[in-house]
Amino acid sequence: MRKRNTAAFTFLAWTAFITALLAMFIGIYTLDASLPVKGYYAVGTLYLTMSAFVLQKTIRDNEEDTAHERKYDKAEEEL
């Protein structure tokens, strides 16, 4: 089975993600604001990150399920 992404592209994607997340938290840490404000931004960042992962996984799973259902329906029709 052929891989969808090369190792270089996977590395690039993870590096960009980690760099962006690290930059966000450095920005929050150096922000001249009270601790509750920093906490709000930190929790918001974590929630947004988590929800992005869950959303992309859900979309991917739904697409794969649809493809499997089409194959199953096509095989059923041939019988």
mmCIF file with all atom_site columns, C-alpha atoms in Angstrom:
data_model
loop_
_atom_site.group_PDB
_atom_site.id
_atom_site.type_symbol
_atom_site.label_atom_id
_atom_site.label_alt_id
_atom_site.label_comp_id
_atom_site.label_asym_id
_atom_site.label_entity_id
_atom_site.label_seq_id
_atom_site.pdbx_PDB_ins_code
_atom_site.Cartn_x
_atom_site.Cartn_y
_atom_site.Cartn_z
_atom_site.occupancy
_atom_site.B_iso_or_equiv
_atom_site.pdbx_formal_charge
_atom_site.auth_seq_id
_atom_site.auth_comp_id
_atom_site.auth_asym_id
_atom_site.auth_atom_id
_atom_site.pdbx_PDB_model_num
ATOM 1  C CA . MET A 1 1  ? 0.000   0.000   0.000  1.00 0.00 ? 1  MET A CA 1
ATOM 2  C CA . ARG A 1 2  ? 1.329   3.395   -0.996 1.00 0.00 ? 2  ARG A CA 1
ATOM 3  C CA . LYS A 1 3  ? 1.796   6.008   1.707  1.00 0.00 ? 3  LYS A CA 1
ATOM 4  C CA . ARG A 1 4  ? -0.200  9.189   1.238  1.00 0.00 ? 4  ARG A CA 1
ATOM 5  C CA . ASN A 1 5  ? 2.534   11.528  2.496  1.00 0.00 ? 5  ASN A CA 1
ATOM 6  C CA . THR A 1 6  ? 6.299   11.460  2.280  1.00 0.00 ? 6  THR A CA 1
ATOM 7  C CA . ALA A 1 7  ? 8.420   11.505  5.418  1.00 0.00 ? 7  ALA A CA 1
ATOM 8  C CA . ALA A 1 8  ? 9.594   15.018  4.528  1.00 0.00 ? 8  ALA A CA 1
ATOM 9  C CA . PHE A 1 9  ? 6.037   16.343  4.261  1.00 0.00 ? 9  PHE A CA 1
ATOM 10 C CA . THR A 1 10 ? 5.059   14.696  7.544  1.00 0.00 ? 10 THR A CA 1
ATOM 11 C CA . PHE A 1 11 ? 8.101   16.250  9.213  1.00 0.00 ? 11 PHE A CA 1
ATOM 12 C CA . LEU A 1 12 ? 7.218   19.656  7.736  1.00 0.00 ? 12 LEU A CA 1
ATOM 13 C CA . ALA A 1 13 ? 3.632   19.422  8.985  1.00 0.00 ? 13 ALA A CA 1
ATOM 14 C CA . TRP A 1 14 ? 4.635   18.461  12.545 1.00 0.00 ? 14 TRP A CA 1
ATOM 15 C CA . THR A 1 15 ? 7.423   21.068  12.639 1.00 0.00 ? 15 THR A CA 1
ATOM 16 C CA . ALA A 1 16 ? 5.045   23.817  11.534 1.00 0.00 ? 16 ALA A CA 1
ATOM 17 C CA . PHE A 1 17 ? 2.442   22.722  14.073 1.00 0.00 ? 17 PHE A CA 1
ATOM 18 C CA . ILE A 1 18 ? 4.897   22.578  16.982 1.00 0.00 ? 18 ILE A CA 1
ATOM 19 C CA . THR A 1 19 ? 6.485   25.899  15.990 1.00 0.00 ? 19 THR A CA 1
ATOM 20 C CA . ALA A 1 20 ? 3.104   27.636  15.831 1.00 0.00 ? 20 ALA A CA 1
ATOM 21 C CA . LEU A 1 21 ? 1.987   26.196  19.166 1.00 0.00 ? 21 LEU A CA 1
ATOM 22 C CA . LEU A 1 22 ? 5.297   27.079  20.811 1.00 0.00 ? 22 LEU A CA 1
ATOM 23 C CA . ALA A 1 23 ? 5.162   30.622  19.418 1.00 0.00 ? 23 ALA A CA 1
ATOM 24 C CA . MET A 1 24 ? 1.625   31.030  20.750 1.00 0.00 ? 24 MET A CA 1
ATOM 25 C CA . PHE A 1 25 ? 2.596   29.932  24.251 1.00 0.00 ? 25 PHE A CA 1
ATOM 26 C CA . ILE A 1 26 ? 5.732   32.103  24.237 1.00 0.00 ? 26 ILE A CA 1
ATOM 27 C CA . GLY A 1 27 ? 3.514   35.015  23.257 1.00 0.00 ? 27 GLY A CA 1
ATOM 28 C CA . ILE A 1 28 ? 1.105   34.236  26.081 1.00 0.00 ? 28 ILE A CA 1
ATOM 29 C CA . TYR A 1 29 ? 3.974   33.867  28.569 1.00 0.00 ? 29 TYR A CA 1
ATOM 30 C CA . THR A 1 30 ? 5.509   37.230  27.624 1.00 0.00 ? 30 THR A CA 1
ATOM 31 C CA . LEU A 1 31 ? 2.140   38.995  27.443 1.00 0.00 ? 31 LEU A CA 1
ATOM 32 C CA . ASP A 1 32 ? 1.888   41.940  29.800 1.00 0.00 ? 32 ASP A CA 1
ATOM 33 C CA . ALA A 1 33 ? -1.408  40.868  31.349 1.00 0.00 ? 33 ALA A CA 1
ATOM 34 C CA . SER A 1 34 ? -2.739  39.348  34.541 1.00 0.00 ? 34 SER A CA 1
ATOM 35 C CA . LEU A 1 35 ? -2.540  35.608  35.187 1.00 0.00 ? 35 LEU A CA 1
ATOM 36 C CA . PRO A 1 36 ? -6.285  35.008  34.597 1.00 0.00 ? 36 PRO A CA 1
ATOM 37 C CA . VAL A 1 37 ? -6.010  36.628  31.148 1.00 0.00 ? 37 VAL A CA 1
ATOM 38 C CA . LYS A 1 38 ? -2.965  34.502  30.287 1.00 0.00 ? 38 LYS A CA 1
ATOM 39 C CA . GLY A 1 39 ? -4.791  31.418  31.537 1.00 0.00 ? 39 GLY A CA 1
ATOM 40 C CA . TYR A 1 40 ? -7.807  32.255  29.407 1.00 0.00 ? 40 TYR A CA 1
ATOM 41 C CA . TYR A 1 41 ? -5.643  32.536  26.288 1.00 0.00 ? 41 TYR A CA 1
ATOM 42 C CA . ALA A 1 42 ? -3.746  29.337  27.149 1.00 0.00 ? 42 ALA A CA 1
ATOM 43 C CA . VAL A 1 43 ? -6.916  27.310  27.697 1.00 0.00 ? 43 VAL A CA 1
ATOM 44 C CA . GLY A 1 44 ? -8.413  28.773  24.520 1.00 0.00 ? 44 GLY A CA 1
ATOM 45 C CA . THR A 1 45 ? -5.312  27.770  22.571 1.00 0.00 ? 45 THR A CA 1
ATOM 46 C CA . LEU A 1 46 ? -5.394  24.225  23.942 1.00 0.00 ? 46 LEU A CA 1
ATOM 47 C CA . TYR A 1 47 ? -9.126  23.905  23.250 1.00 0.00 ? 47 TYR A CA 1
ATOM 48 C CA . LEU A 1 48 ? -8.746  25.203  19.688 1.00 0.00 ? 48 LEU A CA 1
ATOM 49 C CA . THR A 1 49 ? -5.860  22.813  19.059 1.00 0.00 ? 49 THR A CA 1
ATOM 50 C CA . MET A 1 50 ? -7.758  19.826  20.451 1.00 0.00 ? 50 MET A CA 1
ATOM 51 C CA . SER A 1 51 ? -10.916 20.653  18.521 1.00 0.00 ? 51 SER A CA 1
ATOM 52 C CA . ALA A 1 52 ? -8.931  21.019  15.277 1.00 0.00 ? 52 ALA A CA 1
ATOM 53 C CA . PHE A 1 53 ? -7.485  17.515  15.732 1.00 0.00 ? 53 PHE A CA 1
ATOM 54 C CA . VAL A 1 54 ? -10.890 16.050  16.545 1.00 0.00 ? 54 VAL A CA 1
ATOM 55 C CA . LEU A 1 55 ? -12.533 17.805  13.592 1.00 0.00 ? 55 LEU A CA 1
ATOM 56 C CA . GLN A 1 56 ? -9.950  16.631  11.067 1.00 0.00 ? 56 GLN A CA 1
ATOM 57 C CA . LYS A 1 57 ? -10.157 13.067  12.410 1.00 0.00 ? 57 LYS A CA 1
ATOM 58 C CA . THR A 1 58 ? -13.951 13.095  12.218 1.00 0.00 ? 58 THR A CA 1
ATOM 59 C CA . ILE A 1 59 ? -13.951 14.408  8.652  1.00 0.00 ? 59 ILE A CA 1
ATOM 60 C CA . ARG A 1 60 ? -11.336 11.836  7.585  1.00 0.00 ? 60 ARG A CA 1
ATOM 61 C CA . ASP A 1 61 ? -13.217 8.972   9.250  1.00 0.00 ? 61 ASP A CA 1
ATOM 62 C CA . ASN A 1 62 ? -16.508 10.024  7.650  1.00 0.00 ? 62 ASN A CA 1
ATOM 63 C CA . GLU A 1 63 ? -14.865 10.147  4.206  1.00 0.00 ? 63 GLU A CA 1
ATOM 64 C CA . GLU A 1 64 ? -13.313 6.704   4.693  1.00 0.00 ? 64 GLU A CA 1
ATOM 65 C CA . ASP A 1 65 ? -16.650 5.303   5.903  1.00 0.00 ? 65 ASP A CA 1
ATOM 66 C CA . THR A 1 66 ? -18.394 6.710   2.840  1.00 0.00 ? 66 THR A CA 1
ATOM 67 C CA . ALA A 1 67 ? -15.802 5.119   0.553  1.00 0.00 ? 67 ALA A CA 1
ATOM 68 C CA . HIS A 1 68 ? -16.205 1.754   2.301  1.00 0.00 ? 68 HIS A CA 1
ATOM 69 C CA . GLU A 1 69 ? -19.999 1.983   2.075  1.00 0.00 ? 69 GLU A CA 1
ATOM 70 C CA . ARG A 1 70 ? -19.786 2.656   -1.669 1.00 0.00 ? 70 ARG A CA 1
ATOM 71 C CA . LYS A 1 71 ? -17.559 -0.392  -2.168 1.00 0.00 ? 71 LYS A CA 1
ATOM 72 C CA . TYR A 1 72 ? -19.939 -2.517  -0.093 1.00 0.00 ? 72 TYR A CA 1
ATOM 73 C CA . ASP A 1 73 ? -22.999 -1.264  -1.983 1.00 0.00 ? 73 ASP A CA 1
ATOM 74 C CA . LYS A 1 74 ? -21.288 -1.869  -5.321 1.00 0.00 ? 74 LYS A CA 1
ATOM 75 C CA . ALA A 1 75 ? -20.315 -5.412  -4.299 1.00 0.00 ? 75 ALA A CA 1
ATOM 76 C CA . GLU A 1 76 ? -23.886 -6.069  -3.131 1.00 0.00 ? 76 GLU A CA 1
ATOM 77 C CA . GLU A 1 77 ? -25.276 -4.907  -6.479 1.00 0.00 ? 77 GLU A CA 1
ATOM 78 C CA . GLU A 1 78 ? -22.981 -7.293  -8.345 1.00 0.00 ? 78 GLU A CA 1
ATOM 79 C CA . LEU A 1 79 ? -24.367 -10.276 -6.429 1.00 0.00 ? 79 LEU A CA 1
#
